[in-house]
Coordinates of N, CA and C in Angstrom, one line a residue:
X1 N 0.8 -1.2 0.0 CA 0.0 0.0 0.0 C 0.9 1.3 0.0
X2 N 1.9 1.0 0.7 CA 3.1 2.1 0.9 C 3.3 2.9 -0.7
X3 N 3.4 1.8 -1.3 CA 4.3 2.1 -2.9 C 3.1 2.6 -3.7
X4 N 2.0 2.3 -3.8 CA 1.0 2.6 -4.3 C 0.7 4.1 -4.2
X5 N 0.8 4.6 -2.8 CA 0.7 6.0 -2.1 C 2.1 6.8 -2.5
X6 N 3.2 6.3 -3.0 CA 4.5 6.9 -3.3 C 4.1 7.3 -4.4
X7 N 3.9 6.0 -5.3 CA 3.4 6.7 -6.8 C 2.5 7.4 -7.1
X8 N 1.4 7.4 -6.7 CA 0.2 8.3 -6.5 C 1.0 9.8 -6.3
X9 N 1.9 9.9 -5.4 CA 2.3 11.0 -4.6 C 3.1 11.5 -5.9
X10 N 4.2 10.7 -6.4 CA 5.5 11.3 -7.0 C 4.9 11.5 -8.1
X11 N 3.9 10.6 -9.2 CA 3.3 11.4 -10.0 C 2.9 12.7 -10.5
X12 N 2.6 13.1 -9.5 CA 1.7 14.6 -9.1 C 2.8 15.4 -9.3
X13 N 4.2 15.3 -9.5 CA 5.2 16.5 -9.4 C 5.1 16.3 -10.9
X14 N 5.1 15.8 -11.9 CA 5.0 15.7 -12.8 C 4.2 17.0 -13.6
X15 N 3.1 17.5 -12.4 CA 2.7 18.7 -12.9 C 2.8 20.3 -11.9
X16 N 3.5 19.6 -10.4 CA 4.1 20.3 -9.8 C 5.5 21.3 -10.3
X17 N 6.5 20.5 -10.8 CA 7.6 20.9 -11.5 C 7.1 22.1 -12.8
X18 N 6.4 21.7 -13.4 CA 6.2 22.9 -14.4 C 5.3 24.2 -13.6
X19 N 4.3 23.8 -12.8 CA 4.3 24.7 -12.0 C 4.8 25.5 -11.8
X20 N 6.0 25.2 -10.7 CA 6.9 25.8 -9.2 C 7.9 26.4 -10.7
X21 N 7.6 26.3 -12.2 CA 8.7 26.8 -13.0 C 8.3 28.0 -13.1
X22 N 6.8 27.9 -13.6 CA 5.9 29.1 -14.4 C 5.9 30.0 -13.3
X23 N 5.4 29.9 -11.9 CA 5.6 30.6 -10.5 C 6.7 31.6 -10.3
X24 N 8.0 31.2 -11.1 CA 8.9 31.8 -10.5 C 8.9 32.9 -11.6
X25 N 8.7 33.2 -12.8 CA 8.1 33.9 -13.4 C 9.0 35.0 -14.3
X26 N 9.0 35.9 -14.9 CA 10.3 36.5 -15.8 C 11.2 37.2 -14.9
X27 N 12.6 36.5 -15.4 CA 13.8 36.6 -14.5 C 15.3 37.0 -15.4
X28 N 14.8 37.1 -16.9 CA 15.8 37.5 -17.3 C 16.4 36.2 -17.9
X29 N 17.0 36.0 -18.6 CA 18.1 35.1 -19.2 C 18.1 34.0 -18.7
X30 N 19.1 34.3 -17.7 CA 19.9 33.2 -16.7 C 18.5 33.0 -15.9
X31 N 17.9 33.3 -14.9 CA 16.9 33.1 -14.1 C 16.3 31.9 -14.9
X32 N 15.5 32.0 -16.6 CA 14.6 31.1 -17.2 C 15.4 30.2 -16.9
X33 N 16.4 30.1 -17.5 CA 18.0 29.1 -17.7 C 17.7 28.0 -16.8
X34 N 17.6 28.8 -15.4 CA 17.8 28.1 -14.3 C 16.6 27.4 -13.9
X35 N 15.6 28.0 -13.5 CA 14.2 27.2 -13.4 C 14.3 26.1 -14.3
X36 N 14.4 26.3 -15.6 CA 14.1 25.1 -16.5 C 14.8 24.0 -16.9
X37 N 16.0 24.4 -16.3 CA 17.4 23.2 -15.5 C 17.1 22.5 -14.3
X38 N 16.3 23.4 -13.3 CA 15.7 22.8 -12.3 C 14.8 21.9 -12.3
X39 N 13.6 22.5 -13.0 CA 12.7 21.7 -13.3 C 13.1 20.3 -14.3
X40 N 14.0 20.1 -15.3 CA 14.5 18.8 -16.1 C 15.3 17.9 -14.9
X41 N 15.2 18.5 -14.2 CA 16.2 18.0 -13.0 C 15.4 17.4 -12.2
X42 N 14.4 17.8 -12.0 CA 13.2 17.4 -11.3 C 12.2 16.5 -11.6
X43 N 12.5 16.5 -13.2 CA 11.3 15.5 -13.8 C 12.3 14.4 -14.1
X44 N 13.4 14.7 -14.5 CA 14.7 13.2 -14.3 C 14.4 12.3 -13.0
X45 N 14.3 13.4 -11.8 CA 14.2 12.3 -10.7 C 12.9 11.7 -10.6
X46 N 11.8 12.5 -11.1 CA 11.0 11.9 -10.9 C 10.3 10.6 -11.6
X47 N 11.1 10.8 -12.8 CA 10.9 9.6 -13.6 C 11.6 8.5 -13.2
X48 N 12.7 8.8 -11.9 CA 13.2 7.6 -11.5 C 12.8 7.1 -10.5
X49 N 11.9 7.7 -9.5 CA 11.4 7.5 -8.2 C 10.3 6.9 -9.0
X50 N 9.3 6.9 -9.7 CA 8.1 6.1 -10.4 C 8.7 4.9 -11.3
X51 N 9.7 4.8 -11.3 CA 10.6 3.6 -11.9 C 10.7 2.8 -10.9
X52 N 11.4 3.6 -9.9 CA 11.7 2.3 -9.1 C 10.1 1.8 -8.2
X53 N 9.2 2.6 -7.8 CA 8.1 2.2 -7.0 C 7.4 1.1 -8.2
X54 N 7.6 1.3 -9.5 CA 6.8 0.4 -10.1 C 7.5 -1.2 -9.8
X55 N 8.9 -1.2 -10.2 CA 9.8 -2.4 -9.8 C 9.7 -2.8 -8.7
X56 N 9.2 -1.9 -7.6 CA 9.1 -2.9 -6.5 C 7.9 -3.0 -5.9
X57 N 6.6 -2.5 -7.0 CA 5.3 -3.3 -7.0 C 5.1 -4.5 -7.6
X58 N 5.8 -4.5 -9.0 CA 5.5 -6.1 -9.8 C 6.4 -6.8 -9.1
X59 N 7.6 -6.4 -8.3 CA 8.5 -7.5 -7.4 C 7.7 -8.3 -6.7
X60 N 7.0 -7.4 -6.2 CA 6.5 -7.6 -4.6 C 5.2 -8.6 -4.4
X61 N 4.7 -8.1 -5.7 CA 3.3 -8.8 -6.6 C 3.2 -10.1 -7.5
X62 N 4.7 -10.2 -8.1 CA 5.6 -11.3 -8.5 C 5.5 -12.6 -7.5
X63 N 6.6 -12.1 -6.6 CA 7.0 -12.7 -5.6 C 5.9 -14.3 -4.4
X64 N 6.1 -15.3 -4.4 CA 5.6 -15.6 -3.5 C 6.0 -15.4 -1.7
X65 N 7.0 -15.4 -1.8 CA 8.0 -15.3 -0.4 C 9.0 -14.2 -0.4
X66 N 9.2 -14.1 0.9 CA 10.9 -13.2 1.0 C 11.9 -13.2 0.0
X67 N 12.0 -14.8 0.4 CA 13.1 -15.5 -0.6 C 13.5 -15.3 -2.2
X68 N 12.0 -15.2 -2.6 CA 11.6 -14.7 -4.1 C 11.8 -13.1 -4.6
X69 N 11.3 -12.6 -3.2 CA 11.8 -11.0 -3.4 C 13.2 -10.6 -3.5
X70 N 13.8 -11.1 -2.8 CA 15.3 -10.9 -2.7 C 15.8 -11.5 -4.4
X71 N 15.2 -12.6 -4.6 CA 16.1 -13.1 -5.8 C 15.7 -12.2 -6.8
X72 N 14.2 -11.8 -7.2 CA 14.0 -10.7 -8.3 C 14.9 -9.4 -8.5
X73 N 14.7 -9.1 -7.2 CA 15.4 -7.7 -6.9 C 16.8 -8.0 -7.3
X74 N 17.0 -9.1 -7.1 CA 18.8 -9.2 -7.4 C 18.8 -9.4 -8.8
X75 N 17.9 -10.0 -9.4 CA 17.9 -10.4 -11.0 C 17.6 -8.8 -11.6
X76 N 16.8 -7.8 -11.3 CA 16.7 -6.8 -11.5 C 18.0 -5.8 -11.6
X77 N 18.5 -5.6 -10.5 CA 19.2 -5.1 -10.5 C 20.9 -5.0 -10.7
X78 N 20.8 -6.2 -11.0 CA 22.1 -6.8 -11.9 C 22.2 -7.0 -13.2
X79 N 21.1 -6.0 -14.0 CA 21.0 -5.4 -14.9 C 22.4 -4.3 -14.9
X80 N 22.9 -3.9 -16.3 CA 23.9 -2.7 -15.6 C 23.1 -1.1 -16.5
X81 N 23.4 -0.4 -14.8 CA 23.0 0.6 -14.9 C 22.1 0.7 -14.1
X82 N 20.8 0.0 -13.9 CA 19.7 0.1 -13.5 C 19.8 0.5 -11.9
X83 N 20.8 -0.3 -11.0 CA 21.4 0.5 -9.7 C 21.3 1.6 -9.3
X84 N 22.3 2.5 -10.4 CA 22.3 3.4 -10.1 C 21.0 4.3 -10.8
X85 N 20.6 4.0 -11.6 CA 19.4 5.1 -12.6 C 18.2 5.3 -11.8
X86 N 17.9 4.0 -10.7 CA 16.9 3.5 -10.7 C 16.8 3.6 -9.0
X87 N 18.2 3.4 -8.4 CA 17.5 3.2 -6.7 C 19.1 3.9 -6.2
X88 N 19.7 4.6 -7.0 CA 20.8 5.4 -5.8 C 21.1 6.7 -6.7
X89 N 21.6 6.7 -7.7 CA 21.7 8.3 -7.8 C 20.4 8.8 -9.1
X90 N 19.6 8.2 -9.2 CA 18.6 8.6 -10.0 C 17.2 9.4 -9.5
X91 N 17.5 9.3 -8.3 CA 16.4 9.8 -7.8 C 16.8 11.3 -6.9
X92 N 18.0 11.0 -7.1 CA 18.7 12.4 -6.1 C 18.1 14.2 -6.6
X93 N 18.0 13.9 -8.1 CA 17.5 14.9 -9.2 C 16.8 15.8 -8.5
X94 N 15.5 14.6 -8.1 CA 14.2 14.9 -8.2 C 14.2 15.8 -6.6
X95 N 14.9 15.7 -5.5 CA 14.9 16.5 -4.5 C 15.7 17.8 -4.9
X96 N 16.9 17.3 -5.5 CA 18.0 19.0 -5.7 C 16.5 19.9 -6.9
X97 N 16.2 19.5 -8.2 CA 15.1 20.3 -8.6 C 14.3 20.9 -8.0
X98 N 13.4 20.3 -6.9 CA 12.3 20.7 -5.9 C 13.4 22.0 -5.3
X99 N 14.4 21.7 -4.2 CA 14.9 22.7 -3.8 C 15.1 23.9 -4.2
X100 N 16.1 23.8 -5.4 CA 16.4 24.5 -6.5 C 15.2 25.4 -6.6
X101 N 14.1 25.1 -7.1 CA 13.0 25.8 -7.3 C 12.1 26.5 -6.1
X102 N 12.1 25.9 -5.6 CA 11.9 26.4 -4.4 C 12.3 27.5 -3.4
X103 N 14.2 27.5 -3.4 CA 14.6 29.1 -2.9 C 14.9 29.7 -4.1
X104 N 14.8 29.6 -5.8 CA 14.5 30.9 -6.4 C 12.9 31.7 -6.6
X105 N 11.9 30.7 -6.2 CA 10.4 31.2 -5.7 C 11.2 31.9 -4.4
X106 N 11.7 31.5 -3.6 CA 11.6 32.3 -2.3 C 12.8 33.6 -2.3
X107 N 13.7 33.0 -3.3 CA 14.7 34.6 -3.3 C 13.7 36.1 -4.0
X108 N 12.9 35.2 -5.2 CA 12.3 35.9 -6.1 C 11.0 36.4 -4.7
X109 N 10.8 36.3 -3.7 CA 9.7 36.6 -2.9 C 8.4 36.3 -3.1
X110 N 8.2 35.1 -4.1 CA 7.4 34.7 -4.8 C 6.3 33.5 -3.4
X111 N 7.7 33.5 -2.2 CA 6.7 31.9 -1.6 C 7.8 32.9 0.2
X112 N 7.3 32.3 0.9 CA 8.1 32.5 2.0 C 9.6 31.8 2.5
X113 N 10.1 31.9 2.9 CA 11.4 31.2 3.3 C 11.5 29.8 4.1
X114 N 10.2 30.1 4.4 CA 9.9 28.5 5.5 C 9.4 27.6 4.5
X115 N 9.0 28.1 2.9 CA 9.0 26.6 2.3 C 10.0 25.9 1.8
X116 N 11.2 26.6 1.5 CA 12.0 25.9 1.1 C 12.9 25.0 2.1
X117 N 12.7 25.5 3.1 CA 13.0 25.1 4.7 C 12.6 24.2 5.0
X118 N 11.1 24.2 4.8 CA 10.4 22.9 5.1 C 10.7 21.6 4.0
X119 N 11.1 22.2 2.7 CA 11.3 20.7 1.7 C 12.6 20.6 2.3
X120 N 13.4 21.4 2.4 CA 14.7 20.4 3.0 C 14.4 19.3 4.1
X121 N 14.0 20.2 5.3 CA 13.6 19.5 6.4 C 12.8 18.3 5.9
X122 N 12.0 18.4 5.0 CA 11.6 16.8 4.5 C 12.3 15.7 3.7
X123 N 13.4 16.4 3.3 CA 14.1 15.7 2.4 C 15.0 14.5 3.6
X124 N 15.5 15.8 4.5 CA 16.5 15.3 5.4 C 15.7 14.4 6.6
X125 N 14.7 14.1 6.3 CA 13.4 13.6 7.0 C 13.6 12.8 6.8
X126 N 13.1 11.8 5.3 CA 13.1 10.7 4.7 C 14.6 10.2 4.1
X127 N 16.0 10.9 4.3 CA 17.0 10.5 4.4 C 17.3 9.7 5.6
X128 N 16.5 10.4 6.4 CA 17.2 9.5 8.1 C 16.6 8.2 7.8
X129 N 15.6 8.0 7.3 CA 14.8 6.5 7.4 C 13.7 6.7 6.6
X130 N 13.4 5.2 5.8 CA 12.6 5.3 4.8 C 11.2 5.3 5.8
X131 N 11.1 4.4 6.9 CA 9.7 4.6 7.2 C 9.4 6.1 8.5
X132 N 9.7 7.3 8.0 CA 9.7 8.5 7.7 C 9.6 9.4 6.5
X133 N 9.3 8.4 5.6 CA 8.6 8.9 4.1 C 7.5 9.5 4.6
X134 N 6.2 9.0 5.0 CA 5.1 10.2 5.5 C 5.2 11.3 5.7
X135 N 5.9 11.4 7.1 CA 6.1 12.3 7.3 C 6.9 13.5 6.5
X136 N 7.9 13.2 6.1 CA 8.2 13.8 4.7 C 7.3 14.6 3.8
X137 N 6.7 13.3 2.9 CA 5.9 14.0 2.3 C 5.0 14.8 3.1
X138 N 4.6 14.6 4.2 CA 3.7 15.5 4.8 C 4.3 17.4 4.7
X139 N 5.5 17.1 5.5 CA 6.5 18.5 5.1 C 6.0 19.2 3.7
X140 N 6.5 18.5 3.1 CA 6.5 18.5 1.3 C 5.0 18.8 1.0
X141 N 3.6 18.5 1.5 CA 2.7 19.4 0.9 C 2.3 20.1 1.9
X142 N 3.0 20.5 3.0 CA 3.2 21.8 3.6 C 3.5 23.1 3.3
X143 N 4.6 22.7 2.5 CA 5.4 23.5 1.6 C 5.0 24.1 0.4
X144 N 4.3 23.3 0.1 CA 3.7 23.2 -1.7 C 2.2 23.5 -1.4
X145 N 1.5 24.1 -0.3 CA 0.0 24.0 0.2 C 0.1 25.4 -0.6
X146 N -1.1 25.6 -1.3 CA -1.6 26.8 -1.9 C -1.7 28.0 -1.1
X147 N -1.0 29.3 -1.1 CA -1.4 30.3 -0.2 C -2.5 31.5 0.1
X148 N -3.6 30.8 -1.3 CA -4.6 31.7 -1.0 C -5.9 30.4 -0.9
X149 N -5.5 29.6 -0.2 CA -6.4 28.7 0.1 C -7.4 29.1 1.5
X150 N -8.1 28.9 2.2 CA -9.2 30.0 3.0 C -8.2 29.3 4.9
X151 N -7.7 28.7 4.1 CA -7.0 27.6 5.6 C -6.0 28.7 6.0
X152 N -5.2 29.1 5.5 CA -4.6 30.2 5.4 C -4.4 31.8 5.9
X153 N -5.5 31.8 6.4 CA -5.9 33.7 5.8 C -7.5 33.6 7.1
X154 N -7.7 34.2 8.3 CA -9.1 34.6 8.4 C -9.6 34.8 7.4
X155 N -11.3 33.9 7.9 CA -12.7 34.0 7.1 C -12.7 35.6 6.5
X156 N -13.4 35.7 5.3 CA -13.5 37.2 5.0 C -12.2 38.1 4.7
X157 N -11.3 37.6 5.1 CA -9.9 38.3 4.8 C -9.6 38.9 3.4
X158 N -9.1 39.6 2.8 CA -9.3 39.6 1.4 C -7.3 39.2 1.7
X159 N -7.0 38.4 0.1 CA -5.3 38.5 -0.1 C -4.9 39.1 -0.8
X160 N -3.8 39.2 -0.2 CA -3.1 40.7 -0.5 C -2.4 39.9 -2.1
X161 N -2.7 40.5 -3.2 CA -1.8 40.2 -4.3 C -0.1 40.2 -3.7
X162 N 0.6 39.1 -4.8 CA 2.5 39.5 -4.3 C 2.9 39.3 -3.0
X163 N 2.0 39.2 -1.9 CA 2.6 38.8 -0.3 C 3.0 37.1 -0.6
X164 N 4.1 37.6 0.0 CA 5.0 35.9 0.3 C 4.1 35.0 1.2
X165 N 3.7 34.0 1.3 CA 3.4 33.0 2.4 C 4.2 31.8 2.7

């Protein structure tokens, strides 16, 4: 059910990334440059975090026993290349992009400084231990939560165009 909720999840940046690009908005040359290096950065990882959650749903779905998991995964991954593309540096992308994008929205004063804060803090969340992915992601749509949403702001409030949240 875990992996099911991953992919469900990491999908969604698929239209986050071009988002968090358009967001940061005309910056001159270098600025586009960079968003849109960020964001290919971001959709690199994320094509590899939905890679690997699929491999280790047909594993897992494959598999009769432990014993069987272990041997697929080893037959898998003793593929060459697939190691790395797929479950150690392939997915690294997809957090430096989010970042990336995230303190030039916040240099640009486009988002507040606690979100890019908070995706680290989530990153370095789900670094410590995989089952602190939740919570992670939880960080991560903390971060990414809309700021003129009514959760936000007192009933009746009007929002201020251009204020950071």
């Amino acid at each position: 059910m875990g992996h099911i909720a991953l992919l469900a999840g990491v999908l969604q940046f698929a239209l986050v990334f071009p988002a968090l690009r358009r967001m940061t908005g005309p910056a001159g040359a270098a600025g586009r440059a960079s968003a849109g290096a960020a964001t290919l950065f971001g959709l690199a990882g994320t094509l590899a975090v939905v890679a690997q959650a699929v491999i280790d749903l047909v594993v897992g779905l494959s598999a009769a026993d432990r014993r069987e998991v272990n041997r697929l995964f080893d037959e898998v991954q003793s593929h060459p290349g697939v190691l790395p593309a797929v479950y150690t540096v392939g997915p690294m992308p997809f957090y430096v992009g989010l970042v990336w994008l995230m303190v030039q929205l916040a240099v640009r004063r486009r988002v507040g400084a606690w979100r890019p804060a908070l995706v680290v803090l989530g990153t370095v969340t789900m670094a410590v231990s995989l089952d602190l992915m939740p919570l992670g992601g939880l960080m991560f749509a903390a971060a990414l939560f809309p700021r003129d949403l009514p959760l936000f702001r007192p009933l009746g409030a009007p929002q201020l165009p251009g204020r950071a949240a």
